[in-house]
Amino acid sequence: MTPIQALQKYFGYSAFRHQQETIIQHILDKKDVLTLMPTGGGKSLCYQLPAVLLDGLTIVISPLIALMKDQVDALNVNGIPAAFINSSQSTQEQIEISTRLKNNQIKLLYLAPERLFGKESKLMDFLKSLPVALIAIDEAHCISHWGHDFRPEYLMLAGLKTEFPTVPVIALTATADKLTKKDILEKLNLKDPEVFISSFNRENITYRVIPKRNSFNQLLTFLDERKEDSGIIYCLSRKSTESLAADLKEEGFLAEAYHAGLQNDVKARTQEAFLRDDVRIIVATIAFGMGINKSNVRYVVHMDLPKNIEGYYQETGRAGRDGLPSDAMLLFSPGDAIKLKQFAMVEDNPDQSRIMLKKLDDMVNYCQLHACRRQFLLKYFDEDFPANCGSCDFCLTEFTKFDATLIAQKALSAVSRLKERFGGAYVVDFLRGSRSEKIREEHKQLKTYGIGADISKPEWQRYLRELTAMGYLQVTDDMYPVLKLTPKSEAVLKGLEKVELVASQTIEEHQPAIEALPFEAALLNELRSIRRDIAQHENVPPYIILSDASLQEMATYLPQSLDELRLISGFGDIKLARYGREFLLPIKDYSAKNGLSSKIKNKVPKRERKAKTGSNRSSDTAKESFTLYRAGKPISEIATQRGLAPTTIEGHLSFYIYKGEMEVTELVKQEKIPAIKDIVESYGAEKLAPIKEVLGDNYSYGEIKAVVAWMRKNGDI
Ligand code: ADP
Ligand code: ZN
């Protein structure tokens, strides 16, 4: 059986995702592999499918009992014999499992690392007597001190290669940073490992940040359209999780609080109820989530500012593992940032404090961003992505810009008059002519004092932020940051350069690029309740039986026979045989009653469908530029034709350099490359402005972007 046949037969999927296929091929060739894929990317399949194809046993090392149980349930429902051994089982149960192992009746065995290398563990000898074909190490970042959840017991896994020298090992994680990656490779002793890094983009998640005002009402407005959906709401403190959960209950929501201070049995019960859709909303501290595999979490809300982007991205990543459109919303207040700043200071450890503050700063920058949030997030994880993703609040909103040269001049001259020694708040008060005693008497005598009285305080704050983002102002890195001018300021002050800013009111929010399918809602509810009954009967959470995505497909394409049902994603042979009829009957009934017939012919393989729906998606817009460029059009002409800035087009093209589909020399003359490369190597590629500054007028932003993309592709940065 080929991998693709096994994918359909055992898992009911028609195509591989990301690099699954190549990864699987490497394992079948008995090579060691490290896989970095975002949460929900489909890591498990990378070892589960080889486990089915290989003769012998696959051992899976996993840190959490809840996770093991979930995976084993899911495998068994698909007809793949799997089991776990952990401390929650009786001796009798463990004996039964060893018997099945001896008889080669189990394909996958899940274990916690301490089991394997425990002091009096005889397990290792037993396992060595079995035909072990593959070892998978899940959540491999737990081996690294750099990661966010280091587990000392993972260090023992270094011994695996000694105990099983000829067995291929696949390590998997959703943590992508370089230090962690290096640590994993070194500490696991992998042999010539091939490293696969998937894009960390989660295209089905829409990112939004809104200014926090009356947070409970804002939350209710958000939840209003999502009454039936499952979601996680993160709060900073234990107390606020409890009070918010209580308030939501009062409003009629099925909500429960979850935090580390609760009794273990309460936590277990709440988690279980959430998995089974009995509780719809979990209001939690960040203690909740690791090991939650629930695929139909439709939204993640942050009521308070997260401490860093890493945590935020991981938490939002818990939404939409099933690939359906999902939302991440964050309520931001600058006050939260100030509060967190105090927490970020680590006593007697200035280095650590600085790192934490920097991370917090990045988080704040993300919240105050006036650009594509997805691009910002991915760039944070060292990944290039074109601007304008089509599914974040910035890209979904049409902004109008206006000539703000005069405003910029006022702001810059205020900063200059104040001798570049004051922070944003003071500058705004000064501009607005505040009578407060905080404003020094001598400043009140200056001509610039009060020249911006016609603009509100929040508006001024936003303008200053935008001017900073555009490089006309800079904020120092100190504990008490002050505003300073930049080399770009002078041209504006002299009236040589115009400045455009975004007008405050937003015009229109477009629909997200990935739209939900038009499905029969009443039928979907019926299918949900059937799934619920089956799940109860099998004693597993509903999403293990079938994902929400599968139910939606059925309610959309109305399959009328088992053969048609097979084309619905998620129906492998076993599921089709076990549950097919139970779903088919109500679909046929519903169709007959409503005069509907099968639409299964409209169902095209997932990949194609996605490409069609997102005509304004980022990859598509980049592609359009690329196609025009390949057709021989100069960049300036493409920009005019598409109504975009030439730098945007250059950004699009750089993406193709990064992907290796275009030579860097197509955009940059060969002799110019070494100079740019040199500067990027010494300054880093985080900010292009300083690089441009050093290189001077003979080098364009487009050329710099192209070389950066090329260097990224080569792994030089
Ligand atoms: P991860 O471990 O990377 O967070 P999972 O392995 O839990 O992600 O996979 C997320 C979801 O995607 C699961 O419901 C899984 O069954 C599904 N999935 C994995 N691979 C595919 C595929 N090739 N086609 C469709 N669905 C897939
Ligand atoms: Zn965007």
XYZ file of C-alpha atoms and ligand atoms in Angstrom:
745
model
C 0.000 0.000 0.000
C 1.320 3.465 -0.854
C 1.243 6.301 1.698
C -1.531 8.116 -0.162
C -3.672 4.966 -0.264
C -3.129 4.475 3.459
C -4.072 8.112 4.056
C -7.457 7.555 2.444
C -8.033 4.111 3.884
C -7.103 4.749 7.497
C -7.615 8.468 7.942
C -10.143 9.311 5.264
C -8.131 12.219 3.835
C -7.484 12.664 0.153
C -4.329 14.798 0.195
C -1.288 15.386 2.358
C -0.739 18.683 4.090
C 2.445 20.706 4.289
C 5.447 18.400 3.950
C 3.757 15.339 5.421
C 4.440 13.209 2.373
C 8.192 13.912 2.215
C 8.549 13.466 5.950
C 6.777 10.129 5.793
C 8.969 9.000 2.908
C 12.085 9.807 4.934
C 10.861 7.709 7.806
C 10.025 4.820 5.524
C 13.612 5.130 4.263
C 14.699 4.706 7.899
C 16.120 8.206 8.295
C 16.029 10.382 11.407
C 13.820 13.434 11.105
C 13.038 16.627 13.004
C 9.678 18.178 12.114
C 8.676 21.713 13.009
C 5.049 22.420 12.237
C 2.539 24.802 13.778
C -0.117 23.579 16.169
C -2.864 21.960 14.154
C -0.536 21.458 11.208
C -0.880 17.687 11.264
C 2.205 16.440 13.039
C 0.712 13.238 14.415
C 0.022 11.875 10.977
C 3.754 12.069 10.194
C 4.412 9.107 12.455
C 0.972 7.502 12.617
C 0.880 6.774 8.934
C 4.361 5.159 8.810
C 3.369 3.205 11.907
C 0.562 1.644 9.899
C 2.793 0.898 6.927
C 5.844 -0.405 8.783
C 6.131 -3.917 10.128
C 6.481 -3.825 13.879
C 5.806 -1.394 16.693
C 5.998 2.386 16.813
C 6.814 3.869 20.209
C 5.501 7.386 20.777
C 6.974 9.475 23.588
C 4.514 12.078 24.782
C 4.573 14.228 27.914
C 0.929 14.338 28.874
C -1.484 11.633 29.864
C -4.533 13.523 28.573
C -2.918 13.850 25.187
C -2.028 10.184 24.958
C -5.538 9.103 25.715
C -6.923 11.428 23.087
C -4.586 10.155 20.403
C -5.123 6.532 21.276
C -8.902 7.015 21.165
C -8.643 8.666 17.771
C -6.466 5.870 16.387
C -8.722 3.148 17.680
C -11.769 4.832 16.177
C -9.934 4.708 12.854
C -9.312 1.008 13.344
C -5.607 1.324 14.136
C -4.678 -0.684 17.247
C -2.969 1.637 19.729
C -2.459 1.764 23.479
C -0.694 3.724 26.171
C 1.022 2.761 29.380
C 0.883 5.243 32.233
C 0.437 5.569 35.953
C -3.338 5.926 35.727
C -3.694 2.225 34.805
C -4.061 -0.818 37.020
C -1.476 -3.600 36.958
C -4.074 -5.802 35.310
C -4.531 -3.355 32.448
C -0.789 -3.110 31.987
C -0.427 -6.863 31.842
C -3.112 -7.046 29.163
C -1.269 -4.482 27.120
C 2.036 -6.364 27.389
C 0.328 -9.507 26.196
C -1.060 -7.703 23.182
C 2.373 -6.218 22.529
C 3.995 -9.658 22.639
C 1.453 -10.913 20.145
C 2.167 -8.013 17.809
C -1.396 -6.799 18.185
C -0.516 -3.139 18.775
C 0.843 -0.768 16.149
C 1.433 2.313 18.311
C 2.407 2.462 21.972
C 2.325 5.811 23.795
C 4.629 6.361 26.778
C 5.816 9.157 29.038
C 9.619 9.475 28.993
C 10.080 8.718 32.692
C 8.422 5.344 32.147
C 11.089 4.317 29.753
C 14.108 5.264 31.808
C 12.712 5.027 35.330
C 14.990 3.457 37.946
C 13.467 0.019 38.279
C 11.903 0.130 34.877
C 11.969 -3.242 33.214
C 10.044 -1.743 30.394
C 13.122 -0.937 28.345
C 14.282 -4.559 28.267
C 10.793 -5.664 27.374
C 10.528 -3.148 24.548
C 13.919 -4.203 23.223
C 12.587 -7.714 22.879
C 9.872 -6.410 20.515
C 10.245 -5.569 16.818
C 10.426 -1.771 17.209
C 10.164 -0.077 13.818
C 10.001 3.604 14.692
C 10.319 5.965 17.650
C 8.421 9.261 17.641
C 9.173 11.992 20.163
C 6.266 14.390 20.434
C 6.598 17.891 21.944
C 10.337 17.533 21.472
C 10.973 21.138 22.621
C 10.453 19.862 26.184
C 14.089 18.778 26.013
C 15.329 22.352 25.735
C 15.983 24.805 28.545
C 15.214 27.531 26.027
C 11.699 26.327 25.422
C 8.770 27.435 27.504
C 8.122 24.042 29.031
C 11.354 22.313 29.777
C 10.896 18.846 31.254
C 14.027 17.350 32.781
C 12.816 13.809 32.114
C 13.114 14.511 28.393
C 16.884 14.722 28.774
C 16.930 10.978 29.342
C 15.759 10.453 25.787
C 19.359 10.939 24.684
C 19.716 7.261 25.607
C 17.223 6.108 22.973
C 19.745 6.060 20.164
C 22.035 3.860 22.288
C 19.275 1.432 23.155
C 17.803 1.325 19.642
C 20.705 2.203 17.336
C 19.052 1.058 14.121
C 15.531 2.368 14.697
C 14.667 5.667 12.970
C 13.588 8.507 15.247
C 11.219 11.340 14.386
C 11.122 14.325 16.747
C 8.211 16.756 16.457
C 7.447 20.174 17.868
C 5.490 23.350 17.240
C 8.210 25.527 18.728
C 10.318 27.044 16.032
C 13.031 29.206 17.466
C 16.596 28.496 16.509
C 17.964 27.788 19.975
C 15.313 25.205 20.707
C 15.866 23.555 17.362
C 19.594 23.300 17.952
C 19.049 21.914 21.425
C 16.698 19.218 20.188
C 19.133 18.062 17.526
C 22.058 17.930 19.930
C 20.368 16.429 22.938
C 18.521 13.684 21.086
C 21.651 12.414 19.340
C 19.826 12.134 16.052
C 21.779 10.618 13.188
C 22.184 12.930 10.156
C 18.700 14.199 10.758
C 16.724 15.859 8.019
C 14.964 18.961 9.378
C 11.561 19.907 7.989
C 10.257 23.346 8.827
C 6.718 24.096 7.702
C 5.321 27.554 7.398
C 3.923 28.648 10.731
C 1.134 30.504 9.067
C -2.317 29.457 10.281
C -4.353 30.636 7.362
C -7.753 29.822 8.847
C -7.272 32.049 11.881
C -8.332 35.692 11.638
C -6.379 37.955 13.985
C -8.003 40.987 15.587
C -6.926 43.428 18.264
C -9.424 45.921 19.625
C -8.940 48.714 22.143
C -10.194 47.538 25.528
C -12.969 49.773 26.785
C -15.852 48.019 28.463
C -14.397 44.570 28.125
C -17.387 42.528 29.245
C -19.721 44.222 26.776
C -17.141 43.906 24.054
C -16.888 40.222 24.815
C -20.664 39.771 24.750
C -20.856 41.438 21.350
C -18.189 39.052 20.095
C -19.915 35.998 21.582
C -23.312 37.027 20.300
C -22.681 35.444 16.896
C -20.905 32.458 18.397
C -23.352 31.038 20.882
C -23.026 27.448 19.717
C -19.259 27.512 19.279
C -16.495 26.306 21.549
C -13.916 28.839 22.640
C -11.165 29.645 25.097
C -10.987 33.003 26.877
C -7.650 33.807 28.488
C -7.316 36.134 31.485
C -4.235 37.102 33.409
C -5.364 36.306 36.935
C -7.073 33.350 38.547
C -9.583 35.619 40.189
C -10.676 37.203 36.951
C -11.194 33.800 35.302
C -13.633 32.920 38.063
C -15.544 36.166 38.025
C -15.740 36.277 34.240
C -16.953 32.673 34.064
C -19.632 33.510 36.628
C -20.718 36.593 34.674
C -20.933 34.591 31.466
C -22.996 31.907 33.158
C -25.378 34.585 34.285
C -25.753 35.612 30.656
C -26.686 32.030 29.818
C -23.384 30.747 28.441
C -22.033 27.301 29.263
C -18.791 28.639 30.715
C -16.365 27.349 33.342
C -13.190 28.712 34.891
C -9.874 26.862 34.758
C -6.622 27.714 36.499
C -3.753 26.032 38.288
C -5.199 26.784 41.731
C -8.215 24.520 41.285
C -8.447 21.011 42.692
C -7.189 18.370 40.296
C -10.537 16.644 40.014
C -12.292 19.923 39.243
C -9.762 20.665 36.531
C -10.102 17.194 35.044
C -13.904 17.426 35.071
C -13.936 20.857 33.433
C -11.497 19.794 30.768
C -13.433 16.636 30.020
C -16.723 18.565 29.785
C -15.108 21.006 27.377
C -13.789 18.189 25.186
C -17.250 16.684 25.083
C -18.874 19.996 24.136
C -20.877 20.004 27.381
C -19.056 23.172 28.386
C -18.672 25.612 25.514
C -16.407 28.257 26.978
C -13.345 27.844 29.140
C -12.238 31.006 30.908
C -8.662 30.233 31.808
C -5.241 31.370 32.770
C -2.445 30.167 30.519
C -2.331 27.027 32.663
C -4.991 25.715 30.298
C -4.308 24.456 26.846
C -1.156 22.403 26.625
C -2.325 18.976 25.657
C -5.736 20.088 24.485
C -6.199 18.490 21.130
C -9.826 19.495 20.698
C -10.058 20.332 17.045
C -13.235 22.427 17.022
C -12.171 25.369 19.168
C -13.635 28.201 17.083
C -12.134 31.186 18.858
C -9.528 32.274 21.376
C -9.992 35.580 23.180
C -7.323 37.363 25.215
C -8.960 39.660 27.737
C -5.541 40.851 28.917
C -2.246 41.447 27.211
C -0.107 38.302 26.859
C 3.489 38.597 28.058
C 5.121 37.722 24.779
C 4.416 36.811 21.180
C 5.505 33.200 21.641
C 2.805 32.566 24.230
C 0.203 34.537 22.315
C 0.828 32.641 19.099
C 0.662 29.305 20.809
C -2.552 30.192 22.607
C -4.266 31.524 19.493
C -3.028 28.419 17.678
C -5.413 26.314 19.741
C -8.233 27.653 17.583
C -9.199 25.934 14.364
C -7.136 22.765 14.283
C -9.815 21.330 12.030
C -8.981 23.922 9.392
C -12.328 25.745 9.558
C -12.367 29.553 9.839
C -11.592 30.588 13.409
C -10.980 33.796 15.313
C -8.330 35.195 17.586
C -9.310 38.392 19.357
C -7.260 40.415 21.797
C -8.492 43.299 23.941
C -5.664 45.726 24.323
C -5.178 48.506 26.820
C -1.895 50.360 27.269
C -2.538 50.155 31.025
C -2.063 46.386 30.827
C 1.351 46.931 29.313
C 2.404 49.133 32.194
C 1.174 46.564 34.711
C 3.024 43.734 32.991
C 6.189 45.769 32.800
C 6.502 45.540 36.542
C 6.112 41.770 36.453
C 8.692 41.474 33.734
C 11.464 42.764 35.959
C 13.385 39.812 37.326
C 15.107 40.745 40.553
C 18.911 40.751 40.463
C 18.934 39.625 36.889
C 19.208 42.618 34.588
C 19.901 40.494 31.513
C 16.821 38.392 31.988
C 14.758 41.509 32.741
C 15.897 43.126 29.548
C 14.892 40.111 27.487
C 11.481 39.947 29.131
C 10.889 43.655 28.624
C 11.903 43.403 24.995
C 9.465 40.551 24.475
C 6.717 42.543 26.139
C 7.588 45.484 23.952
C 7.211 43.350 20.845
C 3.815 42.260 22.099
C 2.758 45.881 22.563
C 4.076 46.753 19.121
C 1.950 43.989 17.700
C -1.148 45.406 19.383
C -0.466 48.914 18.157
C 0.492 47.816 14.701
C -0.868 49.602 11.673
C 0.003 46.889 9.214
C -0.759 43.247 8.499
C -0.747 41.360 11.789
C -0.032 38.002 10.199
C 3.033 39.336 8.466
C 4.265 40.759 11.768
C 3.724 37.461 13.588
C 5.438 35.389 10.944
C 8.315 37.793 10.696
C 8.704 37.415 14.434
C 9.261 33.726 13.801
C 11.728 34.489 11.006
C 9.358 33.783 8.189
C 8.762 36.008 5.189
C 5.177 36.637 4.277
C 3.790 39.242 1.919
C 1.843 42.132 3.447
C -1.934 42.053 3.119
C -3.004 38.606 4.255
C -6.680 39.327 3.747
C -7.625 37.877 7.107
C -6.479 40.119 9.907
C -8.272 43.215 11.105
C -5.858 45.502 9.307
C -6.133 43.748 5.959
C -9.895 43.430 6.278
C -10.374 47.110 6.838
C -10.273 49.776 4.239
C -8.453 52.793 5.563
C -8.423 56.233 4.087
C -5.221 58.153 4.243
C -4.915 61.902 4.314
C -2.182 64.468 3.916
C -0.884 64.833 7.445
C 2.248 66.813 6.684
C 1.178 69.681 8.909
C 0.341 67.356 11.777
C 3.689 65.629 11.408
C 5.471 68.976 11.384
C 3.720 70.010 14.575
C 4.664 66.779 16.296
C 8.263 66.827 15.145
C 8.828 70.437 16.065
C 7.325 69.803 19.500
C 9.813 67.001 20.028
C 12.594 69.226 18.812
C 11.541 72.183 20.996
C 11.416 69.893 24.004
C 15.032 69.036 23.197
C 14.204 65.347 22.615
C 14.044 64.749 26.338
C 10.392 63.825 26.960
C 8.116 60.836 26.435
C 4.991 60.605 24.290
C 2.540 61.523 27.047
C 4.331 64.773 27.811
C 4.655 65.662 24.148
C 0.922 65.170 23.621
C 0.012 67.284 26.652
C 2.407 69.931 25.432
C 0.942 69.895 21.924
C -2.568 70.167 23.283
C -1.604 73.081 25.516
C -2.506 71.270 28.715
C -2.723 73.583 31.707
C -1.493 70.824 33.972
C 1.272 71.628 36.392
C 3.194 68.737 34.967
C 4.054 70.948 31.994
C 7.023 73.044 32.931
C 6.536 76.784 33.041
C 9.320 77.443 30.525
C 7.672 75.082 28.059
C 4.433 76.995 28.295
C 6.280 79.999 26.911
C 7.306 78.188 23.724
C 5.538 78.962 20.446
C 4.762 75.306 19.793
C 2.900 74.949 23.087
C -0.744 74.247 22.292
C -0.431 74.181 18.499
C -2.218 70.819 18.413
C -5.148 71.679 20.676
C -7.645 70.813 17.936
C -6.686 67.126 17.967
C -7.792 64.760 20.738
C -5.364 63.043 23.044
C -5.885 59.465 21.807
C -5.612 60.674 18.252
C -2.314 62.390 18.954
C -1.059 59.230 20.609
C -1.918 57.249 17.543
C -0.281 59.761 15.218
C 2.918 59.647 17.265
C 2.908 55.859 17.104
C 2.424 55.906 13.361
C 5.113 58.511 12.865
C 7.408 56.307 14.898
C 6.503 53.234 12.877
C 7.198 55.202 9.694
C 10.618 56.205 10.993
C 10.013 59.950 11.461
C 10.383 59.585 15.212
C 12.090 57.074 17.417
C 11.499 55.918 20.956
C 14.518 55.218 23.158
C 14.948 51.827 24.744
C 15.066 53.043 28.334
C 12.904 52.374 31.338
C 11.432 55.853 30.736
C 11.462 56.084 26.959
C 11.699 59.498 25.317
C 10.875 60.590 21.779
C 13.711 61.618 19.516
C 13.993 62.848 15.964
C 15.485 60.658 13.259
C 17.476 61.378 10.111
C 14.138 61.339 8.270
C 12.635 64.096 10.410
C 14.461 66.988 8.842
C 12.954 66.679 5.385
C 9.472 66.835 6.907
C 10.294 69.796 9.105
C 11.694 71.657 6.116
C 8.612 70.912 4.084
C 10.540 68.771 1.593
C 8.650 65.604 2.304
C 4.940 64.910 2.560
C 3.515 62.566 5.180
C 0.319 60.549 4.888
C -1.447 59.102 7.910
C -4.449 56.849 8.330
C -7.705 58.671 9.026
C -9.336 57.541 12.227
C -12.646 56.176 11.057
C -12.619 52.867 9.308
C -14.764 52.567 6.241
C -15.639 48.962 5.832
C -14.691 45.541 7.010
C -14.495 42.995 4.231
C -15.416 39.393 4.604
C -12.501 37.186 5.647
C -10.771 35.553 2.721
C -11.638 32.052 3.800
C -15.366 31.820 4.015
C -17.385 29.165 5.687
C -19.152 26.858 3.255
C -22.868 27.407 2.730
C -24.339 24.442 4.545
C -27.778 23.249 5.631
C -27.884 24.511 9.206
C -30.769 22.353 10.414
C -29.134 19.241 9.033
C -25.833 20.180 10.603
C -27.512 20.318 14.011
C -28.995 16.907 13.449
C -25.599 15.488 12.435
C -24.071 17.050 15.523
C -26.492 15.276 17.771
C -25.873 11.969 16.013
C -22.147 12.459 16.514
C -22.797 13.220 20.147
C -24.744 9.998 20.632
C -22.076 7.906 18.956
C -19.371 9.611 21.017
C -21.228 8.926 24.229
C -21.683 5.329 23.273
C -17.978 4.941 22.436
C -16.961 6.983 25.467
C -14.787 9.446 23.552
C -15.118 13.187 22.829
C -17.276 13.985 19.775
C -14.439 15.455 17.688
C -12.679 12.093 17.846
C -15.585 10.509 15.985
C -15.571 13.134 13.229
C -14.357 16.711 13.042
C -16.646 19.721 12.653
C -15.172 20.093 9.197
C -16.473 16.628 8.227
C -19.955 17.432 9.541
C -20.010 20.679 7.597
C -18.984 18.917 4.429
C -21.822 16.429 4.832
C -24.327 19.232 5.450
C -23.015 20.974 2.334
C -22.589 18.198 -0.222
C -25.435 15.948 0.937
C -23.932 12.557 -0.011
C -26.628 10.015 -0.898
C -24.688 6.736 -0.796
C -21.794 5.155 1.058
C -19.629 5.656 -2.014
C -20.400 9.350 -1.967
C -19.869 9.510 1.774
C -16.366 8.165 1.267
C -15.524 11.435 -0.482
C -16.221 13.379 2.718
C -12.995 14.236 4.497
C -12.384 12.098 7.566
C -14.191 8.929 6.466
C -11.602 6.198 6.293
C -12.647 2.592 5.694
C -13.330 1.801 9.324
C -15.312 4.932 10.114
C -17.315 4.456 6.969
C -18.171 0.904 7.918
C -18.903 1.707 11.542
C -20.794 4.982 11.351
C -21.506 5.601 7.678
C -25.104 4.486 7.713
C -25.917 6.375 10.864
C -25.026 9.626 9.160
C -26.291 8.715 5.726
C -29.898 8.043 6.690
C -30.688 11.465 8.149
C -28.933 13.168 5.223
C -31.096 11.253 2.754
C -34.233 11.984 4.786
C -33.434 15.648 4.988
C -32.659 15.881 1.276
C -35.869 14.104 0.316
C -37.989 16.314 2.559
C -36.476 19.475 1.170
C -36.237 18.416 -2.445
C -32.444 18.537 -2.438
C -30.041 16.230 -4.211
C -26.390 15.331 -3.847
C -23.881 18.090 -4.530
C -20.887 15.845 -4.085
C -19.752 16.592 -7.657
C -19.074 20.167 -6.541
C -16.622 18.924 -4.005
C -13.185 19.409 -5.437
C -10.085 18.317 -3.568
C -9.386 20.689 -0.752
C -6.321 22.293 -2.213
C -8.065 23.460 -5.345
C -11.051 24.766 -3.469
C -8.858 26.878 -1.238
C -7.040 28.366 -4.146
C -10.320 29.466 -5.655
C -12.010 31.020 -2.646
C -9.231 33.360 -1.732
C -8.925 35.616 -4.731
C -7.667 38.406 -2.488
C -5.485 36.212 -0.363
C -1.928 37.223 0.198
C -0.337 34.369 -1.684
C -2.663 35.130 -4.578
C -1.913 38.806 -4.631
C 1.795 38.031 -4.561
C 1.273 35.524 -7.296
C -0.519 38.047 -9.466
C 2.451 40.401 -9.244
C 4.801 37.548 -10.000
C 2.792 36.466 -13.030
C 2.765 40.004 -14.424
C 6.474 40.285 -13.801
C 7.104 37.015 -15.594
C 5.045 38.334 -18.469
C 7.719 40.977 -18.862
C 6.103 43.975 -17.181
C 8.374 46.382 -15.283
C 7.662 46.824 -11.582
C 6.471 50.407 -11.945
C 3.879 49.330 -14.474
C 2.668 46.420 -12.325
C 2.299 48.834 -9.429
C 0.199 51.244 -11.471
C -1.914 48.494 -12.959
C -2.605 46.932 -9.548
C -2.994 50.198 -7.677
C -0.254 49.185 -5.242
C 3.001 50.822 -4.243
C 6.120 49.676 -6.103
C 7.647 48.605 -2.773
C 4.674 46.297 -2.251
C 5.320 44.682 -5.618
C 8.992 44.316 -4.740
C 7.915 42.647 -1.504
C 5.786 40.209 -3.497
C 8.650 39.360 -5.810
C 11.070 38.894 -2.915
C 8.746 36.231 -1.627
C 9.408 34.281 -4.816
C 13.135 34.717 -4.414
C 12.739 33.276 -0.968
C 10.763 30.388 -2.393
C 13.523 29.791 -4.923
C 11.305 30.482 -7.934
C 13.148 33.596 -8.944
C 16.836 34.499 -9.034
C 17.973 37.343 -6.843
C 19.948 38.698 -9.797
C 16.687 39.400 -11.593
C 16.084 42.256 -9.167
C 19.602 43.193 -8.075
C 22.744 43.609 -10.144
C 25.318 40.974 -9.231
C 27.936 43.538 -8.223
C 25.568 45.181 -5.746
C 24.837 42.004 -3.804
C 28.015 41.697 -1.683
C 27.654 45.191 -0.192
C 24.024 44.605 0.810
C 24.837 41.164 2.174
C 27.649 42.609 4.205
C 25.484 45.239 5.849
C 22.627 42.808 6.511
C 25.087 40.469 8.172
C 26.253 43.136 10.557
C 22.924 44.892 11.206
C 20.467 42.013 10.974
C 17.342 42.148 8.823
C 14.765 43.149 11.430
C 14.650 46.752 10.266
C 15.418 47.769 6.723
C 15.620 51.496 7.386
C 19.046 51.443 9.081
C 20.409 49.202 6.322
C 19.185 51.611 3.692
C 20.652 54.433 5.697
C 24.119 52.921 5.597
C 23.950 51.878 1.961
C 22.790 55.247 0.732
C 20.794 56.329 -2.299
C 22.374 53.959 -4.772
C 20.528 51.051 -3.221
C 16.746 50.780 -3.198
C 14.514 49.161 -0.600
C 13.493 46.683 -3.261
C 17.072 45.578 -3.765
C 17.608 45.213 -0.040
C 14.410 43.192 0.360
C 15.441 40.920 -2.482
C 18.851 40.211 -0.991
C 17.344 39.609 2.457
C 14.902 37.105 0.943
C 17.739 35.394 -0.903
C 19.845 35.204 2.267
C 16.904 33.738 4.174
C 16.447 31.141 1.500
C 20.104 30.181 1.783
C 19.866 30.008 5.554
C 22.438 32.810 5.852
C 20.274 34.723 8.322
P -0.643 18.925 15.516
O -0.231 17.733 16.319
O 0.374 19.331 14.499
O -1.098 20.079 16.362
P -2.691 17.177 14.605
O -1.787 16.079 14.259
O -3.500 17.083 15.845
O -1.893 18.546 14.640
O -3.644 17.457 13.354
C -4.625 18.459 13.377
C -5.858 17.991 12.647
O -5.613 17.914 11.251
C -6.317 16.616 13.079
O -7.710 16.643 13.213
C -5.867 15.735 11.930
O -6.671 14.580 11.805
C -6.021 16.650 10.742
N -5.155 16.283 9.609
C -3.857 15.899 9.651
N -3.385 15.670 8.405
C -4.402 15.897 7.549
C -4.549 15.817 6.110
N -3.536 15.443 5.325
N -5.758 16.137 5.590
C -6.781 16.517 6.392
N -6.710 16.598 7.727
C -5.543 16.298 8.310
Zn -3.143 40.838 7.388
